[in-house]
Amino acid sequence: MLNIILNAILPIFSIILLGFILKWRNIIDDAFARTANLIVFNIGIPAMLLSEIARAPFSENFNLRAVICSLGSLCIVLLSSMLAVRALSIRADRRGTFLQNSIHGNIGYMAYAIAYYAIGESSFARMAILSSFLMVGQNLLSVWALTSCDPEAQVNGRKWWLVIRNIVQNPIVLTVGVAIIFAALGLKIPGPLSKGLDILAGMALPTALLLIGASLSFGAMKSMVTEILAIGTFKLLALPLVGYSLMLVSKVPGPLILPGVILLASPPATISYVMATELGGDPELAA
């Protein structure tokens, strides 16, 4: 546990703190943040996902029941959080981000890092394949939540058209879909392209963490206590518990249960902030 804290969690929060300090010192300004968001959302994170998922061996690590249970738990918790939106009277401009953060976990950074130390490198391939399907589910539902709850979309009567358009055009959803096809067919990314993807991937999460730190407003957090506590309950407790229960009932093989629970229990994703910014959500709540 100490290794996980020192080698995975502490570095993440140190980069977030650095982003906060850079914003405080006016080194990161609003113009830079907007441009960096576009680069991370459209280039950096897609490059990272394509690079990671396409390399994982598919056939020997794919389990349909584990995939169905993981995606089913997302849907169950999303429906529960939709009920909570009404029960807690969540503000209209925060609803999409509330729903998104209730199900969208930090798979690519937090879950992978923790799993590496918790289950070992030998079991990591199973997690990589399962995570690719979970990423598709998370991102599809997140785009739906952000778009369908966008007040502008509601006012203009274009809600469902915007949902479909944003899903089809979302670079993260498209990239994960392509990566799964590559992995399933056993296709290899050419060496020079693979190196280029690695370089682009290297900038994605550090930049996203800096942007999260730069967006933090502790004054604003006081007005979001209810939302933050509810998101934590759904994402960190309800989602892994529902997923674990479904996997036990469905008799998912034991070696896949722990990786699945780690994936579902990962805290809200760094890209939640980026997606909230780009798709009309509440960036402060996402951060």
PDB file of C-alpha atoms in Angstrom:
ATOM      1  CA  MET A   1       0.000   0.000   0.000  1.00  0.00           C
ATOM      2  CA  LEU A   2       2.835   2.415   0.803  1.00  0.00           C
ATOM      3  CA  ASN A   3       4.357   1.707  -2.627  1.00  0.00           C
ATOM      4  CA  ILE A   4       1.025   2.532  -4.289  1.00  0.00           C
ATOM      5  CA  ILE A   5       0.769   5.825  -2.398  1.00  0.00           C
ATOM      6  CA  LEU A   6       4.371   6.851  -3.069  1.00  0.00           C
ATOM      7  CA  ASN A   7       4.657   5.670  -6.665  1.00  0.00           C
ATOM      8  CA  ALA A   8       1.149   6.281  -8.039  1.00  0.00           C
ATOM      9  CA  ILE A   9      -1.030   8.581  -5.962  1.00  0.00           C
ATOM     10  CA  LEU A  10       1.503  11.104  -4.606  1.00  0.00           C
ATOM     11  CA  PRO A  11       2.962  12.003  -8.038  1.00  0.00           C
ATOM     12  CA  ILE A  12      -0.543  12.616  -9.398  1.00  0.00           C
ATOM     13  CA  PHE A  13      -1.431  15.091  -6.669  1.00  0.00           C
ATOM     14  CA  SER A  14       1.968  16.771  -6.909  1.00  0.00           C
ATOM     15  CA  ILE A  15       1.303  17.608 -10.587  1.00  0.00           C
ATOM     16  CA  ILE A  16      -2.183  18.880  -9.730  1.00  0.00           C
ATOM     17  CA  LEU A  17      -0.635  21.070  -7.012  1.00  0.00           C
ATOM     18  CA  LEU A  18       1.906  22.366  -9.517  1.00  0.00           C
ATOM     19  CA  GLY A  19      -0.926  23.355 -11.859  1.00  0.00           C
ATOM     20  CA  PHE A  20      -2.608  25.252  -9.025  1.00  0.00           C
ATOM     21  CA  ILE A  21       0.635  27.093  -8.229  1.00  0.00           C
ATOM     22  CA  LEU A  22       1.258  27.949 -11.894  1.00  0.00           C
ATOM     23  CA  LYS A  23      -2.249  29.392 -12.170  1.00  0.00           C
ATOM     24  CA  TRP A  24      -1.764  31.351  -8.935  1.00  0.00           C
ATOM     25  CA  ARG A  25       1.491  32.784 -10.313  1.00  0.00           C
ATOM     26  CA  ASN A  26      -0.273  33.631 -13.616  1.00  0.00           C
ATOM     27  CA  ILE A  27       2.042  31.344 -15.595  1.00  0.00           C
ATOM     28  CA  ILE A  28      -1.022  29.405 -16.777  1.00  0.00           C
ATOM     29  CA  ASP A  29      -3.711  31.771 -18.030  1.00  0.00           C
ATOM     30  CA  ASP A  30      -7.184  31.191 -19.444  1.00  0.00           C
ATOM     31  CA  ALA A  31      -6.031  31.371 -23.071  1.00  0.00           C
ATOM     32  CA  PHE A  32      -3.370  28.708 -22.513  1.00  0.00           C
ATOM     33  CA  ALA A  33      -5.853  26.503 -20.655  1.00  0.00           C
ATOM     34  CA  ARG A  34      -8.368  26.633 -23.522  1.00  0.00           C
ATOM     35  CA  THR A  35      -5.742  25.776 -26.139  1.00  0.00           C
ATOM     36  CA  ALA A  36      -4.191  23.022 -24.016  1.00  0.00           C
ATOM     37  CA  ASN A  37      -7.639  21.506 -23.443  1.00  0.00           C
ATOM     38  CA  LEU A  38      -8.194  21.247 -27.181  1.00  0.00           C
ATOM     39  CA  ILE A  39      -4.808  19.610 -27.743  1.00  0.00           C
ATOM     40  CA  VAL A  40      -5.215  17.104 -24.902  1.00  0.00           C
ATOM     41  CA  PHE A  41      -8.810  16.210 -25.816  1.00  0.00           C
ATOM     42  CA  ASN A  42      -8.306  15.851 -29.564  1.00  0.00           C
ATOM     43  CA  ILE A  43      -4.719  14.588 -29.815  1.00  0.00           C
ATOM     44  CA  GLY A  44      -2.959  13.641 -26.580  1.00  0.00           C
ATOM     45  CA  ILE A  45      -5.483  11.340 -24.901  1.00  0.00           C
ATOM     46  CA  PRO A  46      -6.555   9.594 -28.153  1.00  0.00           C
ATOM     47  CA  ALA A  47      -2.879   8.886 -28.903  1.00  0.00           C
ATOM     48  CA  MET A  48      -2.394   7.415 -25.422  1.00  0.00           C
ATOM     49  CA  LEU A  49      -5.475   5.176 -25.654  1.00  0.00           C
ATOM     50  CA  LEU A  50      -4.646   3.908 -29.142  1.00  0.00           C
ATOM     51  CA  SER A  51      -1.101   3.123 -28.070  1.00  0.00           C
ATOM     52  CA  GLU A  52      -2.095   1.251 -24.878  1.00  0.00           C
ATOM     53  CA  ILE A  53      -5.130  -0.737 -26.040  1.00  0.00           C
ATOM     54  CA  ALA A  54      -3.896  -1.761 -29.498  1.00  0.00           C
ATOM     55  CA  ARG A  55      -0.839  -3.479 -27.982  1.00  0.00           C
ATOM     56  CA  ALA A  56      -2.735  -5.695 -25.530  1.00  0.00           C
ATOM     57  CA  PRO A  57      -3.243  -9.364 -26.586  1.00  0.00           C
ATOM     58  CA  PHE A  58      -6.981  -9.779 -27.117  1.00  0.00           C
ATOM     59  CA  SER A  59      -8.208 -13.347 -27.570  1.00  0.00           C
ATOM     60  CA  GLU A  60      -6.620 -14.919 -24.488  1.00  0.00           C
ATOM     61  CA  ASN A  61      -7.669 -12.079 -22.189  1.00  0.00           C
ATOM     62  CA  PHE A  62     -11.238 -11.338 -23.361  1.00  0.00           C
ATOM     63  CA  ASN A  63     -14.178 -12.464 -21.193  1.00  0.00           C
ATOM     64  CA  LEU A  64     -17.689 -11.500 -22.304  1.00  0.00           C
ATOM     65  CA  ARG A  65     -19.297 -11.928 -18.878  1.00  0.00           C
ATOM     66  CA  ALA A  66     -16.775  -9.581 -17.270  1.00  0.00           C
ATOM     67  CA  VAL A  67     -17.452  -6.982 -19.968  1.00  0.00           C
ATOM     68  CA  ILE A  68     -21.242  -7.256 -19.581  1.00  0.00           C
ATOM     69  CA  CYS A  69     -21.033  -7.001 -15.782  1.00  0.00           C
ATOM     70  CA  SER A  70     -18.761  -3.958 -15.949  1.00  0.00           C
ATOM     71  CA  LEU A  71     -20.961  -2.143 -18.470  1.00  0.00           C
ATOM     72  CA  GLY A  72     -24.105  -3.194 -16.615  1.00  0.00           C
ATOM     73  CA  SER A  73     -22.803  -1.682 -13.387  1.00  0.00           C
ATOM     74  CA  LEU A  74     -22.192   1.616 -15.218  1.00  0.00           C
ATOM     75  CA  CYS A  75     -25.813   1.699 -16.381  1.00  0.00           C
ATOM     76  CA  ILE A  76     -27.207   0.814 -12.943  1.00  0.00           C
ATOM     77  CA  VAL A  77     -25.180   3.510 -11.170  1.00  0.00           C
ATOM     78  CA  LEU A  78     -25.970   6.075 -13.879  1.00  0.00           C
ATOM     79  CA  LEU A  79     -29.697   5.448 -13.401  1.00  0.00           C
ATOM     80  CA  SER A  80     -29.248   5.787  -9.631  1.00  0.00           C
ATOM     81  CA  SER A  81     -27.364   9.063 -10.024  1.00  0.00           C
ATOM     82  CA  MET A  82     -30.143  10.366 -12.301  1.00  0.00           C
ATOM     83  CA  LEU A  83     -32.568   9.792  -9.431  1.00  0.00           C
ATOM     84  CA  ALA A  84     -30.132  11.546  -7.086  1.00  0.00           C
ATOM     85  CA  VAL A  85     -30.092  14.602  -9.368  1.00  0.00           C
ATOM     86  CA  ARG A  86     -33.774  15.131  -8.607  1.00  0.00           C
ATOM     87  CA  ALA A  87     -33.600  14.109  -4.953  1.00  0.00           C
ATOM     88  CA  LEU A  88     -30.660  16.445  -4.231  1.00  0.00           C
ATOM     89  CA  SER A  89     -31.942  19.269  -6.471  1.00  0.00           C
ATOM     90  CA  ILE A  90     -28.663  19.498  -8.395  1.00  0.00           C
ATOM     91  CA  ARG A  91     -28.379  22.737 -10.355  1.00  0.00           C
ATOM     92  CA  ALA A  92     -29.192  22.407 -14.061  1.00  0.00           C
ATOM     93  CA  ASP A  93     -25.727  23.519 -15.203  1.00  0.00           C
ATOM     94  CA  ARG A  94     -24.071  20.878 -12.997  1.00  0.00           C
ATOM     95  CA  ARG A  95     -26.261  17.880 -13.790  1.00  0.00           C
ATOM     96  CA  GLY A  96     -24.331  16.596 -16.787  1.00  0.00           C
ATOM     97  CA  THR A  97     -20.998  16.797 -14.968  1.00  0.00           C
ATOM     98  CA  PHE A  98     -22.545  15.196 -11.865  1.00  0.00           C
ATOM     99  CA  LEU A  99     -23.748  12.219 -13.914  1.00  0.00           C
ATOM    100  CA  GLN A 100     -20.450  11.998 -15.791  1.00  0.00           C
ATOM    101  CA  ASN A 101     -18.281  11.969 -12.668  1.00  0.00           C
ATOM    102  CA  SER A 102     -20.517   9.387 -10.986  1.00  0.00           C
ATOM    103  CA  ILE A 103     -19.447   6.747 -13.526  1.00  0.00           C
ATOM    104  CA  HIS A 104     -16.331   7.996 -15.353  1.00  0.00           C
ATOM    105  CA  GLY A 105     -13.188   6.669 -13.673  1.00  0.00           C
ATOM    106  CA  ASN A 106      -9.530   7.507 -14.160  1.00  0.00           C
ATOM    107  CA  ILE A 107      -8.615   4.249 -15.877  1.00  0.00           C
ATOM    108  CA  GLY A 108      -5.692   5.372 -17.989  1.00  0.00           C
ATOM    109  CA  TYR A 109      -3.674   6.783 -15.115  1.00  0.00           C
ATOM    110  CA  MET A 110      -4.890   5.943 -11.620  1.00  0.00           C
ATOM    111  CA  ALA A 111      -6.377   2.466 -12.208  1.00  0.00           C
ATOM    112  CA  TYR A 112      -3.469   1.253 -14.336  1.00  0.00           C
ATOM    113  CA  ALA A 113      -0.891   2.479 -11.833  1.00  0.00           C
ATOM    114  CA  ILE A 114      -2.655   0.954  -8.829  1.00  0.00           C
ATOM    115  CA  ALA A 115      -3.353  -2.319 -10.648  1.00  0.00           C
ATOM    116  CA  TYR A 116       0.289  -2.707 -11.639  1.00  0.00           C
ATOM    117  CA  TYR A 117       1.266  -2.874  -7.968  1.00  0.00           C
ATOM    118  CA  ALA A 118      -1.878  -4.684  -6.765  1.00  0.00           C
ATOM    119  CA  ILE A 119      -2.141  -7.545  -9.296  1.00  0.00           C
ATOM    120  CA  GLY A 120       1.289  -7.611 -10.925  1.00  0.00           C
ATOM    121  CA  GLU A 121       2.479  -7.296 -14.491  1.00  0.00           C
ATOM    122  CA  SER A 122       1.450 -10.849 -15.441  1.00  0.00           C
ATOM    123  CA  SER A 123      -2.275 -10.099 -14.928  1.00  0.00           C
ATOM    124  CA  PHE A 124      -2.136  -6.636 -16.421  1.00  0.00           C
ATOM    125  CA  ALA A 125      -3.131  -7.739 -19.950  1.00  0.00           C
ATOM    126  CA  ARG A 126      -6.522  -8.973 -18.698  1.00  0.00           C
ATOM    127  CA  MET A 127      -7.163  -5.570 -17.216  1.00  0.00           C
ATOM    128  CA  ALA A 128      -6.081  -3.751 -20.376  1.00  0.00           C
ATOM    129  CA  ILE A 129      -8.637  -5.577 -22.545  1.00  0.00           C
ATOM    130  CA  LEU A 130     -11.464  -5.185 -20.026  1.00  0.00           C
ATOM    131  CA  SER A 131     -10.591  -1.530 -19.575  1.00  0.00           C
ATOM    132  CA  SER A 132     -10.918  -0.854 -23.304  1.00  0.00           C
ATOM    133  CA  PHE A 133     -14.605  -1.845 -23.280  1.00  0.00           C
ATOM    134  CA  LEU A 134     -15.152   0.050 -20.041  1.00  0.00           C
ATOM    135  CA  MET A 135     -13.590   3.148 -21.610  1.00  0.00           C
ATOM    136  CA  VAL A 136     -16.033   2.941 -24.518  1.00  0.00           C
ATOM    137  CA  GLY A 137     -18.973   2.621 -22.121  1.00  0.00           C
ATOM    138  CA  GLN A 138     -17.775   5.426 -19.861  1.00  0.00           C
ATOM    139  CA  ASN A 139     -17.145   7.826 -22.713  1.00  0.00           C
ATOM    140  CA  LEU A 140     -20.398   7.066 -24.548  1.00  0.00           C
ATOM    141  CA  LEU A 141     -22.428   7.591 -21.380  1.00  0.00           C
ATOM    142  CA  SER A 142     -20.407  10.685 -20.452  1.00  0.00           C
ATOM    143  CA  VAL A 143     -21.016  12.303 -23.838  1.00  0.00           C
ATOM    144  CA  TRP A 144     -24.711  11.462 -23.522  1.00  0.00           C
ATOM    145  CA  ALA A 145     -24.896  12.903 -19.981  1.00  0.00           C
ATOM    146  CA  LEU A 146     -23.070  16.127 -20.815  1.00  0.00           C
ATOM    147  CA  THR A 147     -24.963  16.749 -24.040  1.00  0.00           C
ATOM    148  CA  SER A 148     -28.435  15.756 -22.867  1.00  0.00           C
ATOM    149  CA  CYS A 149     -28.098  17.947 -19.761  1.00  0.00           C
ATOM    150  CA  ASP A 150     -26.635  20.920 -21.632  1.00  0.00           C
ATOM    151  CA  PRO A 151     -29.121  23.803 -21.089  1.00  0.00           C
ATOM    152  CA  GLU A 152     -28.333  25.207 -24.551  1.00  0.00           C
ATOM    153  CA  ALA A 153     -29.209  21.902 -26.195  1.00  0.00           C
ATOM    154  CA  GLN A 154     -32.450  21.763 -24.223  1.00  0.00           C
ATOM    155  CA  VAL A 155     -33.420  25.318 -25.163  1.00  0.00           C
ATOM    156  CA  ASN A 156     -32.628  24.882 -28.832  1.00  0.00           C
ATOM    157  CA  GLY A 157     -34.496  21.584 -29.049  1.00  0.00           C
ATOM    158  CA  ARG A 158     -31.444  19.820 -30.477  1.00  0.00           C
ATOM    159  CA  LYS A 159     -30.709  17.473 -27.580  1.00  0.00           C
ATOM    160  CA  TRP A 160     -30.791  14.108 -29.335  1.00  0.00           C
ATOM    161  CA  TRP A 161     -29.096  15.374 -32.467  1.00  0.00           C
ATOM    162  CA  LEU A 162     -26.281  16.808 -30.334  1.00  0.00           C
ATOM    163  CA  VAL A 163     -25.955  13.562 -28.361  1.00  0.00           C
ATOM    164  CA  ILE A 164     -25.536  11.535 -31.556  1.00  0.00           C
ATOM    165  CA  ARG A 165     -23.221  14.080 -33.161  1.00  0.00           C
ATOM    166  CA  ASN A 166     -20.983  14.409 -30.099  1.00  0.00           C
ATOM    167  CA  ILE A 167     -20.702  10.631 -29.726  1.00  0.00           C
ATOM    168  CA  VAL A 168     -19.881  10.094 -33.402  1.00  0.00           C
ATOM    169  CA  GLN A 169     -17.382  12.964 -33.449  1.00  0.00           C
ATOM    170  CA  ASN A 170     -15.840  12.329 -30.020  1.00  0.00           C
ATOM    171  CA  PRO A 171     -12.138  11.587 -30.640  1.00  0.00           C
ATOM    172  CA  ILE A 172     -11.830   9.469 -27.492  1.00  0.00           C
ATOM    173  CA  VAL A 173     -14.763   7.199 -28.392  1.00  0.00           C
ATOM    174  CA  LEU A 174     -13.536   6.848 -31.983  1.00  0.00           C
ATOM    175  CA  THR A 175      -9.978   6.087 -30.913  1.00  0.00           C
ATOM    176  CA  VAL A 176     -10.970   3.410 -28.396  1.00  0.00           C
ATOM    177  CA  GLY A 177     -13.165   1.774 -31.042  1.00  0.00           C
ATOM    178  CA  VAL A 178     -10.280   1.681 -33.521  1.00  0.00           C
ATOM    179  CA  ALA A 179      -7.909   0.397 -30.824  1.00  0.00           C
ATOM    180  CA  ILE A 180     -10.247  -2.491 -29.948  1.00  0.00           C
ATOM    181  CA  ILE A 181     -10.414  -3.473 -33.632  1.00  0.00           C
ATOM    182  CA  PHE A 182      -6.612  -3.401 -33.850  1.00  0.00           C
ATOM    183  CA  ALA A 183      -6.283  -5.571 -30.735  1.00  0.00           C
ATOM    184  CA  ALA A 184      -9.024  -8.025 -31.786  1.00  0.00           C
ATOM    185  CA  LEU A 185      -7.521  -8.529 -35.258  1.00  0.00           C
ATOM    186  CA  GLY A 186      -3.975  -8.740 -33.927  1.00  0.00           C
ATOM    187  CA  LEU A 187      -2.861  -5.807 -36.058  1.00  0.00           C
ATOM    188  CA  LYS A 188       0.379  -4.064 -35.184  1.00  0.00           C
ATOM    189  CA  ILE A 189       0.947  -0.334 -35.274  1.00  0.00           C
ATOM    190  CA  PRO A 190       3.978   0.400 -37.506  1.00  0.00           C
ATOM    191  CA  GLY A 191       7.134   1.201 -35.551  1.00  0.00           C
ATOM    192  CA  PRO A 192       7.549   4.882 -36.509  1.00  0.00           C
ATOM    193  CA  LEU A 193       3.848   5.584 -35.893  1.00  0.00           C
ATOM    194  CA  SER A 194       4.015   3.747 -32.573  1.00  0.00           C
ATOM    195  CA  LYS A 195       6.939   5.896 -31.454  1.00  0.00           C
ATOM    196  CA  GLY A 196       5.074   9.027 -32.494  1.00  0.00           C
ATOM    197  CA  LEU A 197       2.018   7.936 -30.523  1.00  0.00           C
ATOM    198  CA  ASP A 198       4.192   7.320 -27.463  1.00  0.00           C
ATOM    199  CA  ILE A 199       5.571  10.861 -27.671  1.00  0.00           C
ATOM    200  CA  LEU A 200       2.082  12.361 -27.972  1.00  0.00           C
ATOM    201  CA  ALA A 201       0.757  10.092 -25.221  1.00  0.00           C
ATOM    202  CA  GLY A 202       3.508  11.281 -22.905  1.00  0.00           C
ATOM    203  CA  MET A 203       2.096  14.797 -22.850  1.00  0.00           C
ATOM    204  CA  ALA A 204      -1.582  13.890 -22.392  1.00  0.00           C
ATOM    205  CA  LEU A 205      -2.038  13.080 -18.723  1.00  0.00           C
ATOM    206  CA  PRO A 206       0.593  15.436 -17.245  1.00  0.00           C
ATOM    207  CA  THR A 207      -1.008  18.310 -19.162  1.00  0.00           C
ATOM    208  CA  ALA A 208      -4.496  17.237 -18.074  1.00  0.00           C
ATOM    209  CA  LEU A 209      -3.344  17.111 -14.440  1.00  0.00           C
ATOM    210  CA  LEU A 210      -1.818  20.591 -14.717  1.00  0.00           C
ATOM    211  CA  LEU A 211      -5.097  21.893 -16.142  1.00  0.00           C
ATOM    212  CA  ILE A 212      -7.054  20.304 -13.299  1.00  0.00           C
ATOM    213  CA  GLY A 213      -4.806  22.032 -10.774  1.00  0.00           C
ATOM    214  CA  ALA A 214      -5.117  25.332 -12.619  1.00  0.00           C
ATOM    215  CA  SER A 215      -8.910  25.071 -12.540  1.00  0.00           C
ATOM    216  CA  LEU A 216      -9.213  24.420  -8.802  1.00  0.00           C
ATOM    217  CA  SER A 217     -11.193  26.998  -6.870  1.00  0.00           C
ATOM    218  CA  PHE A 218     -11.497  26.171  -3.191  1.00  0.00           C
ATOM    219  CA  GLY A 219     -13.994  28.964  -2.723  1.00  0.00           C
ATOM    220  CA  ALA A 220     -16.247  27.384  -5.331  1.00  0.00           C
ATOM    221  CA  MET A 221     -15.878  23.952  -3.705  1.00  0.00           C
ATOM    222  CA  LYS A 222     -17.809  25.182  -0.654  1.00  0.00           C
ATOM    223  CA  SER A 223     -20.913  25.503  -2.802  1.00  0.00           C
ATOM    224  CA  MET A 224     -20.456  21.983  -4.208  1.00  0.00           C
ATOM    225  CA  VAL A 225     -20.168  19.919  -1.026  1.00  0.00           C
ATOM    226  CA  THR A 226     -23.389  18.007  -1.680  1.00  0.00           C
ATOM    227  CA  GLU A 227     -22.430  17.187  -5.258  1.00  0.00           C
ATOM    228  CA  ILE A 228     -18.870  16.173  -4.337  1.00  0.00           C
ATOM    229  CA  LEU A 229     -19.998  13.849  -1.528  1.00  0.00           C
ATOM    230  CA  ALA A 230     -22.650  12.256  -3.734  1.00  0.00           C
ATOM    231  CA  ILE A 231     -20.198  11.751  -6.604  1.00  0.00           C
ATOM    232  CA  GLY A 232     -17.729  10.118  -4.211  1.00  0.00           C
ATOM    233  CA  THR A 233     -20.433   7.784  -2.915  1.00  0.00           C
ATOM    234  CA  PHE A 234     -21.524   6.709  -6.389  1.00  0.00           C
ATOM    235  CA  LYS A 235     -18.078   6.441  -7.977  1.00  0.00           C
ATOM    236  CA  LEU A 236     -15.922   5.087  -5.155  1.00  0.00           C
ATOM    237  CA  LEU A 237     -18.456   2.919  -3.292  1.00  0.00           C
ATOM    238  CA  ALA A 238     -21.582   2.092  -5.294  1.00  0.00           C
ATOM    239  CA  LEU A 239     -19.988   1.410  -8.689  1.00  0.00           C
ATOM    240  CA  PRO A 240     -17.341  -1.122  -7.539  1.00  0.00           C
ATOM    241  CA  LEU A 241     -19.847  -2.761  -5.167  1.00  0.00           C
ATOM    242  CA  VAL A 242     -22.451  -3.198  -7.915  1.00  0.00           C
ATOM    243  CA  GLY A 243     -19.799  -4.468 -10.330  1.00  0.00           C
ATOM    244  CA  TYR A 244     -18.414  -6.938  -7.780  1.00  0.00           C
ATOM    245  CA  SER A 245     -21.911  -8.261  -7.017  1.00  0.00           C
ATOM    246  CA  LEU A 246     -22.746  -8.717 -10.703  1.00  0.00           C
ATOM    247  CA  MET A 247     -19.469 -10.540 -11.340  1.00  0.00           C
ATOM    248  CA  LEU A 248     -20.059 -12.923  -8.433  1.00  0.00           C
ATOM    249  CA  VAL A 249     -23.621 -13.698  -9.541  1.00  0.00           C
ATOM    250  CA  SER A 250     -22.481 -14.162 -13.158  1.00  0.00           C
ATOM    251  CA  LYS A 251     -19.600 -16.424 -12.081  1.00  0.00           C
ATOM    252  CA  VAL A 252     -16.905 -14.340 -13.737  1.00  0.00           C
ATOM    253  CA  PRO A 253     -13.509 -16.104 -13.385  1.00  0.00           C
ATOM    254  CA  GLY A 254     -11.733 -15.120 -10.179  1.00  0.00           C
ATOM    255  CA  PRO A 255      -8.612 -13.656 -11.836  1.00  0.00           C
ATOM    256  CA  LEU A 256     -10.812 -11.085 -13.623  1.00  0.00           C
ATOM    257  CA  ILE A 257     -12.811  -9.911 -10.605  1.00  0.00           C
ATOM    258  CA  LEU A 258     -10.072  -7.932  -8.843  1.00  0.00           C
ATOM    259  CA  PRO A 259      -8.971  -6.117 -12.024  1.00  0.00           C
ATOM    260  CA  GLY A 260     -12.622  -5.316 -12.737  1.00  0.00           C
ATOM    261  CA  VAL A 261     -13.210  -3.917  -9.257  1.00  0.00           C
ATOM    262  CA  ILE A 262     -10.036  -1.805  -9.452  1.00  0.00           C
ATOM    263  CA  LEU A 263     -11.216  -0.352 -12.767  1.00  0.00           C
ATOM    264  CA  LEU A 264     -14.678   0.446 -11.426  1.00  0.00           C
ATOM    265  CA  ALA A 265     -13.327   1.901  -8.163  1.00  0.00           C
ATOM    266  CA  SER A 266     -10.933   4.340  -9.819  1.00  0.00           C
ATOM    267  CA  PRO A 267     -11.660   7.980  -8.880  1.00  0.00           C
ATOM    268  CA  PRO A 268     -13.204  10.396 -11.400  1.00  0.00           C
ATOM    269  CA  ALA A 269     -11.086  10.730 -14.517  1.00  0.00           C
ATOM    270  CA  THR A 270      -8.633  13.494 -15.372  1.00  0.00           C
ATOM    271  CA  ILE A 271     -10.307  13.755 -18.779  1.00  0.00           C
ATOM    272  CA  SER A 272     -13.643  14.488 -17.079  1.00  0.00           C
ATOM    273  CA  TYR A 273     -12.449  18.072 -16.704  1.00  0.00           C
ATOM    274  CA  VAL A 274     -11.419  18.231 -20.357  1.00  0.00           C
ATOM    275  CA  MET A 275     -14.718  16.728 -21.554  1.00  0.00           C
ATOM    276  CA  ALA A 276     -16.766  19.000 -19.293  1.00  0.00           C
ATOM    277  CA  THR A 277     -14.944  22.009 -20.707  1.00  0.00           C
ATOM    278  CA  GLU A 278     -15.408  20.960 -24.323  1.00  0.00           C
ATOM    279  CA  LEU A 279     -18.986  19.627 -24.083  1.00  0.00           C
ATOM    280  CA  GLY A 280     -20.719  22.299 -22.018  1.00  0.00           C
ATOM    281  CA  GLY A 281     -20.416  20.819 -18.512  1.00  0.00           C
ATOM    282  CA  ASP A 282     -19.196  22.376 -15.263  1.00  0.00           C
ATOM    283  CA  PRO A 283     -15.354  22.341 -15.293  1.00  0.00           C
ATOM    284  CA  GLU A 284     -15.085  23.394 -11.629  1.00  0.00           C
ATOM    285  CA  LEU A 285     -17.172  20.441 -10.450  1.00  0.00           C
ATOM    286  CA  ALA A 286     -15.319  18.093 -12.816  1.00  0.00           C
ATOM    287  CA  ALA A 287     -11.971  19.223 -11.387  1.00  0.00           C
TER     288      ALA A 287
END
